[in-house]
Amino acid sequence: MIIIDAPVVNSKSNVSKGYLFAVITAIFFGINSLGIRYAFNQYPSLNPETGMVWGFIGALILVLPYYVTSSPARKRLIVSFKRDGWVILAISVLTSIGGVLWIFALKHAAAGVVSLLAKVIIVYSAIFGLIFLKERFTLIELSGFALLIPGVFLIATLESQVAPKAVAAVLVSAFIYAIQSLLVKKYAPQLHGMEFTYLRAICMVILFGTIFVLLGRVIFIPIEVVFILGTVSVSGMMLGRALYFEAHKYLEISKLNSAMLIEPVIVLVAAFFLLGEPLDAKKVYGGLFILVGLWLLIHRSFRGRV
């Protein structure tokens, strides 16, 4: 599993490690997006709250044997609970809200479109990094951020594939996840990624699972749907999120979330081949704007302040 305890040094090798984590995270997140979209295609009556709660329950059950059989893993759980407990609780609340909005967007829009729109988190992260973490940007990096705007605009105007309510949901969700990044970077710099993520999932199931059940928003679904949601949640909401949290040790939040732009490329291509989602000119041009912006950011990061 993911265990990285060495002190973080601001070196080129650690920056490279951070980008590697980000790319692997993007792959796991892409699998999660495609899996959730597939579940909605197969079971249209599934609502976002049910998808989130059963997804996390399924993921917790699938990962549980690891903690049952591994004493070091259980010790890291205890350390994480004692040291990072309040951060985990705060992020659990944020993730529950952001997660429902994310799944809602996936229900009402193509997976590739949602993944691209969610990359507005880069702009939010840049603003948070500048204000709260004293991160600084060059003119080239600012140009990279600026290229995201037309890219997001092109995707947001795909009216036939994305409802306005889905656009609003994913943009708010991205803002919430940007706050999550800020909290992790500022208050949990030496977290254990997998244990942090597992405790977060437990908190979310207990807190918001209970609320959604009482509100009648969680329904019983076939076991095969629980298995699908649980499996893709292990990929995106457990392993992917654990690596994402680990990457915070090595990258500024603006750079980290910029590197995640590889995710929508993966999702767009995979959704075209696996789910039959169209790959039209607006998607291609929007994706190109975003990827050029990403190249400017990463290129500068490796050649400049590393």
Tab-separated table of C-alpha atoms in Angstrom:
chain	number	residue	atom	x	y	z
A	1	MET	CA	0.000	0.000	0.000
A	2	ILE	CA	0.992	3.677	0.060
A	3	ILE	CA	3.507	4.424	2.806
A	4	ILE	CA	5.747	7.466	2.511
A	5	ASP	CA	7.169	8.898	5.698
A	6	ALA	CA	10.484	10.411	4.623
A	7	PRO	CA	10.907	14.169	5.060
A	8	VAL	CA	9.963	16.085	1.960
A	9	VAL	CA	12.789	18.024	0.326
A	10	ASN	CA	12.057	20.612	-2.348
A	11	SER	CA	14.178	18.864	-5.004
A	12	LYS	CA	13.671	17.979	-8.631
A	13	SER	CA	13.340	14.279	-7.769
A	14	ASN	CA	10.550	14.977	-5.299
A	15	VAL	CA	8.755	17.223	-7.777
A	16	SER	CA	8.973	14.387	-10.312
A	17	LYS	CA	7.605	11.985	-7.684
A	18	GLY	CA	4.709	14.357	-7.054
A	19	TYR	CA	3.855	14.498	-10.751
A	20	LEU	CA	4.092	10.702	-11.007
A	21	PHE	CA	1.609	10.350	-8.141
A	22	ALA	CA	-0.653	12.880	-9.860
A	23	VAL	CA	-0.652	10.970	-13.157
A	24	ILE	CA	-1.422	7.635	-11.460
A	25	THR	CA	-4.131	9.390	-9.466
A	26	ALA	CA	-5.638	10.703	-12.686
A	27	ILE	CA	-5.840	7.148	-14.055
A	28	PHE	CA	-7.611	5.929	-10.911
A	29	PHE	CA	-9.978	8.926	-10.978
A	30	GLY	CA	-10.723	8.259	-14.636
A	31	ILE	CA	-11.681	4.651	-13.873
A	32	ASN	CA	-13.950	5.951	-11.103
A	33	SER	CA	-15.716	8.446	-13.399
A	34	LEU	CA	-16.254	5.892	-16.142
A	35	GLY	CA	-17.497	3.279	-13.658
A	36	ILE	CA	-20.020	5.623	-12.055
A	37	ARG	CA	-21.273	6.753	-15.459
A	38	TYR	CA	-21.641	3.103	-16.484
A	39	ALA	CA	-23.648	2.392	-13.321
A	40	PHE	CA	-26.043	5.245	-14.122
A	41	ASN	CA	-26.388	4.035	-17.711
A	42	GLN	CA	-27.293	0.543	-16.504
A	43	TYR	CA	-29.515	1.639	-13.576
A	44	PRO	CA	-31.170	5.030	-14.387
A	45	SER	CA	-33.150	5.032	-11.116
A	46	LEU	CA	-29.918	5.322	-9.104
A	47	ASN	CA	-29.681	8.696	-7.333
A	48	PRO	CA	-26.415	10.506	-6.398
A	49	GLU	CA	-26.775	9.979	-2.644
A	50	THR	CA	-27.329	6.251	-3.063
A	51	GLY	CA	-24.387	6.021	-5.434
A	52	MET	CA	-22.055	7.785	-3.006
A	53	VAL	CA	-23.094	5.898	0.149
A	54	TRP	CA	-23.094	2.406	-1.387
A	55	GLY	CA	-19.889	3.191	-3.265
A	56	PHE	CA	-18.073	4.030	-0.044
A	57	ILE	CA	-19.583	1.082	1.844
A	58	GLY	CA	-18.497	-1.263	-0.932
A	59	ALA	CA	-14.991	0.234	-0.970
A	60	LEU	CA	-14.641	-0.049	2.818
A	61	ILE	CA	-15.624	-3.729	2.704
A	62	LEU	CA	-13.243	-4.512	-0.158
A	63	VAL	CA	-10.275	-2.813	1.553
A	64	LEU	CA	-11.082	-4.117	5.073
A	65	PRO	CA	-9.062	-7.389	4.720
A	66	TYR	CA	-5.899	-5.316	4.306
A	67	TYR	CA	-6.389	-3.713	7.730
A	68	VAL	CA	-7.491	-6.982	9.327
A	69	THR	CA	-4.306	-8.768	8.232
A	70	SER	CA	-1.743	-5.947	8.481
A	71	SER	CA	-0.602	-4.807	11.922
A	72	PRO	CA	1.486	-1.879	10.570
A	73	ALA	CA	-1.546	-0.640	8.653
A	74	ARG	CA	-3.687	-0.714	11.802
A	75	LYS	CA	-0.995	1.244	13.667
A	76	ARG	CA	-1.001	3.886	10.924
A	77	LEU	CA	-4.791	4.105	11.245
A	78	ILE	CA	-4.414	4.887	14.953
A	79	VAL	CA	-1.682	7.467	14.293
A	80	SER	CA	-3.777	9.128	11.595
A	81	PHE	CA	-6.844	9.224	13.825
A	82	LYS	CA	-4.959	10.836	16.712
A	83	ARG	CA	-2.792	13.231	14.717
A	84	ASP	CA	-5.047	14.228	11.787
A	85	GLY	CA	-8.500	13.492	13.201
A	86	TRP	CA	-9.968	16.982	12.956
A	87	VAL	CA	-8.646	17.462	9.412
A	88	ILE	CA	-10.162	14.116	8.403
A	89	LEU	CA	-13.508	15.159	9.888
A	90	ALA	CA	-13.482	18.526	8.117
A	91	ILE	CA	-12.536	16.932	4.810
A	92	SER	CA	-15.204	14.252	5.276
A	93	VAL	CA	-17.864	16.954	5.459
A	94	LEU	CA	-16.468	18.747	2.412
A	95	THR	CA	-16.063	15.537	0.417
A	96	SER	CA	-19.609	14.403	1.173
A	97	ILE	CA	-21.006	17.615	-0.274
A	98	GLY	CA	-18.572	17.707	-3.173
A	99	GLY	CA	-19.019	13.999	-3.857
A	100	VAL	CA	-22.807	14.212	-4.130
A	101	LEU	CA	-22.488	17.172	-6.517
A	102	TRP	CA	-19.891	15.271	-8.563
A	103	ILE	CA	-22.070	12.167	-8.858
A	104	PHE	CA	-25.097	14.369	-9.641
A	105	ALA	CA	-23.119	15.918	-12.511
A	106	LEU	CA	-22.150	12.460	-13.806
A	107	LYS	CA	-25.828	11.483	-13.799
A	108	HIS	CA	-26.770	14.474	-15.969
A	109	ALA	CA	-23.730	14.844	-18.235
A	110	ALA	CA	-21.218	12.808	-20.211
A	111	ALA	CA	-18.289	11.538	-18.143
A	112	GLY	CA	-15.675	13.215	-20.350
A	113	VAL	CA	-17.420	16.575	-20.114
A	114	VAL	CA	-17.632	16.382	-16.321
A	115	SER	CA	-13.956	15.468	-16.029
A	116	LEU	CA	-12.931	18.426	-18.178
A	117	LEU	CA	-15.154	20.917	-16.368
A	118	ALA	CA	-13.878	19.720	-12.996
A	119	LYS	CA	-10.402	20.955	-13.932
A	120	VAL	CA	-11.507	24.464	-13.034
A	121	ILE	CA	-10.170	23.310	-9.648
A	122	ILE	CA	-6.803	24.495	-10.993
A	123	VAL	CA	-7.970	28.099	-10.989
A	124	TYR	CA	-9.401	27.761	-7.498
A	125	SER	CA	-6.202	26.102	-6.254
A	126	ALA	CA	-4.051	28.825	-7.784
A	127	ILE	CA	-6.065	31.501	-5.987
A	128	PHE	CA	-5.952	29.628	-2.665
A	129	GLY	CA	-2.243	28.952	-3.056
A	130	LEU	CA	-1.539	32.604	-3.762
A	131	ILE	CA	-3.591	33.935	-0.850
A	132	PHE	CA	-3.116	31.313	1.882
A	133	LEU	CA	0.106	29.463	1.041
A	134	LYS	CA	2.140	32.301	-0.495
A	135	GLU	CA	2.651	30.387	-3.727
A	136	ARG	CA	3.976	32.549	-6.558
A	137	PHE	CA	3.544	32.313	-10.313
A	138	THR	CA	5.505	33.509	-13.326
A	139	LEU	CA	4.008	35.123	-16.403
A	140	ILE	CA	4.283	31.804	-18.260
A	141	GLU	CA	2.419	29.994	-15.489
A	142	LEU	CA	-0.290	32.667	-15.435
A	143	SER	CA	-0.616	32.252	-19.205
A	144	GLY	CA	-1.126	28.535	-18.620
A	145	PHE	CA	-3.904	29.229	-16.132
A	146	ALA	CA	-5.495	31.698	-18.577
A	147	LEU	CA	-5.746	29.043	-21.290
A	148	LEU	CA	-8.022	27.025	-19.038
A	149	ILE	CA	-10.784	29.624	-19.325
A	150	PRO	CA	-11.628	29.152	-23.035
A	151	GLY	CA	-11.197	25.399	-22.605
A	152	VAL	CA	-13.756	25.267	-19.810
A	153	PHE	CA	-16.067	27.643	-21.750
A	154	LEU	CA	-16.047	25.404	-24.813
A	155	ILE	CA	-16.933	22.366	-22.744
A	156	ALA	CA	-19.578	24.190	-20.694
A	157	THR	CA	-21.448	25.193	-23.863
A	158	LEU	CA	-21.964	21.611	-25.029
A	159	GLU	CA	-25.691	21.950	-24.384
A	160	SER	CA	-26.577	18.625	-25.975
A	161	GLN	CA	-24.255	16.746	-23.601
A	162	VAL	CA	-24.307	18.758	-20.381
A	163	ALA	CA	-27.273	20.360	-18.630
A	164	PRO	CA	-26.708	23.777	-16.974
A	165	LYS	CA	-27.456	22.221	-13.584
A	166	ALA	CA	-24.657	19.705	-14.195
A	167	VAL	CA	-22.245	22.534	-15.041
A	168	ALA	CA	-23.166	24.350	-11.824
A	169	ALA	CA	-22.831	21.157	-9.771
A	170	VAL	CA	-19.364	20.256	-11.056
A	171	LEU	CA	-18.032	23.823	-10.706
A	172	VAL	CA	-19.178	23.997	-7.077
A	173	SER	CA	-17.819	20.502	-6.478
A	174	ALA	CA	-14.414	21.566	-7.835
A	175	PHE	CA	-14.407	24.568	-5.493
A	176	ILE	CA	-15.087	22.293	-2.516
A	177	TYR	CA	-12.297	19.909	-3.522
A	178	ALA	CA	-9.923	22.873	-3.854
A	179	ILE	CA	-10.674	23.769	-0.220
A	180	GLN	CA	-9.888	20.151	0.649
A	181	SER	CA	-6.468	20.480	-1.017
A	182	LEU	CA	-5.772	23.653	0.947
A	183	LEU	CA	-6.588	21.954	4.266
A	184	VAL	CA	-4.404	18.930	3.489
A	185	LYS	CA	-1.458	21.042	2.344
A	186	LYS	CA	-1.654	23.398	5.311
A	187	TYR	CA	-2.645	21.144	8.230
A	188	ALA	CA	-1.719	17.543	7.344
A	189	PRO	CA	1.710	17.721	5.653
A	190	GLN	CA	2.871	14.259	6.820
A	191	LEU	CA	-0.327	12.259	6.489
A	192	HIS	CA	-0.522	8.545	5.697
A	193	GLY	CA	-2.412	8.661	2.396
A	194	MET	CA	-4.263	5.346	2.485
A	195	GLU	CA	-5.143	5.495	6.179
A	196	PHE	CA	-6.209	9.122	5.902
A	197	THR	CA	-8.499	8.153	3.021
A	198	TYR	CA	-9.923	5.089	4.777
A	199	LEU	CA	-10.811	7.075	7.904
A	200	ARG	CA	-12.357	9.759	5.703
A	201	ALA	CA	-14.573	7.135	4.057
A	202	ILE	CA	-15.692	5.802	7.464
A	203	CYS	CA	-16.589	9.313	8.630
A	204	MET	CA	-18.540	10.002	5.462
A	205	VAL	CA	-20.564	6.801	5.731
A	206	ILE	CA	-21.366	7.398	9.413
A	207	LEU	CA	-22.159	11.112	9.166
A	208	PHE	CA	-23.791	11.572	5.807
A	209	GLY	CA	-24.915	8.010	5.234
A	210	THR	CA	-27.065	8.340	8.346
A	211	ILE	CA	-28.450	11.703	7.219
A	212	PHE	CA	-29.271	10.483	3.719
A	213	VAL	CA	-30.948	7.327	5.073
A	214	LEU	CA	-33.105	9.390	7.440
A	215	LEU	CA	-34.055	11.674	4.550
A	216	GLY	CA	-35.028	8.686	2.467
A	217	ARG	CA	-32.386	9.389	-0.178
A	218	VAL	CA	-30.622	6.024	0.068
A	219	ILE	CA	-32.357	3.049	-1.508
A	220	PHE	CA	-31.514	-0.655	-1.627
A	221	ILE	CA	-29.909	-1.628	-4.918
A	222	PRO	CA	-28.909	-4.983	-6.468
A	223	ILE	CA	-25.721	-6.497	-5.062
A	224	GLU	CA	-24.066	-6.351	-8.476
A	225	VAL	CA	-24.529	-2.563	-8.503
A	226	VAL	CA	-22.987	-2.319	-5.036
A	227	PHE	CA	-20.044	-4.348	-6.321
A	228	ILE	CA	-19.582	-2.064	-9.344
A	229	LEU	CA	-19.794	1.086	-7.217
A	230	GLY	CA	-17.526	-0.387	-4.554
A	231	THR	CA	-14.907	-1.488	-7.080
A	232	VAL	CA	-14.703	1.865	-8.860
A	233	SER	CA	-14.744	3.619	-5.479
A	234	VAL	CA	-11.676	1.626	-4.411
A	235	SER	CA	-10.019	2.966	-7.548
A	236	GLY	CA	-11.056	6.613	-7.314
A	237	MET	CA	-12.197	7.332	-3.783
A	238	MET	CA	-9.622	5.142	-1.994
A	239	LEU	CA	-6.420	4.388	-3.947
A	240	GLY	CA	-6.641	7.426	-6.215
A	241	ARG	CA	-7.471	9.796	-3.375
A	242	ALA	CA	-4.713	8.303	-1.191
A	243	LEU	CA	-2.104	8.989	-3.892
A	244	TYR	CA	-3.596	12.426	-4.407
A	245	PHE	CA	-3.145	13.229	-0.721
A	246	GLU	CA	0.417	11.870	-0.851
A	247	ALA	CA	1.213	14.109	-3.825
A	248	HIS	CA	0.435	17.154	-1.650
A	249	LYS	CA	3.731	16.466	0.136
A	250	TYR	CA	5.732	17.151	-3.011
A	251	LEU	CA	3.828	19.716	-5.086
A	252	GLU	CA	2.193	23.084	-4.598
A	253	ILE	CA	-1.574	22.669	-4.812
A	254	SER	CA	-1.787	24.713	-8.011
A	255	LYS	CA	0.800	22.499	-9.735
A	256	LEU	CA	-0.719	19.288	-8.384
A	257	ASN	CA	-4.216	20.021	-9.632
A	258	SER	CA	-2.802	21.203	-12.967
A	259	ALA	CA	-1.101	17.840	-13.455
A	260	MET	CA	-4.488	16.188	-12.965
A	261	LEU	CA	-5.511	17.510	-16.385
A	262	ILE	CA	-4.377	14.206	-17.840
A	263	GLU	CA	-7.545	12.687	-16.314
A	264	PRO	CA	-10.104	14.212	-18.731
A	265	VAL	CA	-7.982	13.147	-21.697
A	266	ILE	CA	-8.110	9.562	-20.423
A	267	VAL	CA	-11.840	9.807	-19.719
A	268	LEU	CA	-12.704	11.449	-23.058
A	269	VAL	CA	-10.925	8.785	-25.089
A	270	ALA	CA	-12.123	5.877	-22.927
A	271	ALA	CA	-15.722	7.168	-22.872
A	272	PHE	CA	-15.652	7.421	-26.675
A	273	PHE	CA	-14.599	3.789	-27.070
A	274	LEU	CA	-16.307	2.177	-24.065
A	275	LEU	CA	-19.484	4.211	-23.489
A	276	GLY	CA	-20.136	5.551	-26.972
A	277	GLU	CA	-19.933	9.204	-25.885
A	278	PRO	CA	-19.313	11.574	-28.830
A	279	LEU	CA	-15.891	13.150	-29.358
A	280	ASP	CA	-16.760	16.333	-31.244
A	281	ALA	CA	-14.811	19.453	-32.212
A	282	LYS	CA	-15.675	21.462	-29.091
A	283	LYS	CA	-14.372	18.717	-26.844
A	284	VAL	CA	-11.177	18.451	-28.867
A	285	TYR	CA	-10.540	22.215	-28.950
A	286	GLY	CA	-11.443	22.631	-25.288
A	287	GLY	CA	-9.125	19.774	-24.403
A	288	LEU	CA	-6.305	21.301	-26.479
A	289	PHE	CA	-6.605	24.644	-24.681
A	290	ILE	CA	-6.433	22.862	-21.358
A	291	LEU	CA	-3.508	20.627	-22.315
A	292	VAL	CA	-1.449	23.523	-23.692
A	293	GLY	CA	-2.023	25.339	-20.411
A	294	LEU	CA	-0.889	22.223	-18.568
A	295	TRP	CA	2.287	22.027	-20.669
A	296	LEU	CA	3.171	25.639	-19.828
A	297	LEU	CA	2.710	24.984	-16.115
A	298	ILE	CA	4.648	21.725	-15.904
A	299	HIS	CA	7.387	22.865	-18.295
A	300	ARG	CA	8.071	25.890	-16.120
A	301	SER	CA	7.931	23.858	-12.927
A	302	PHE	CA	10.669	21.487	-14.074
A	303	ARG	CA	12.953	24.118	-15.586
A	304	GLY	CA	12.426	26.781	-12.970
A	305	ARG	CA	11.672	26.584	-9.260
A	306	VAL	CA	12.338	22.975	-8.361
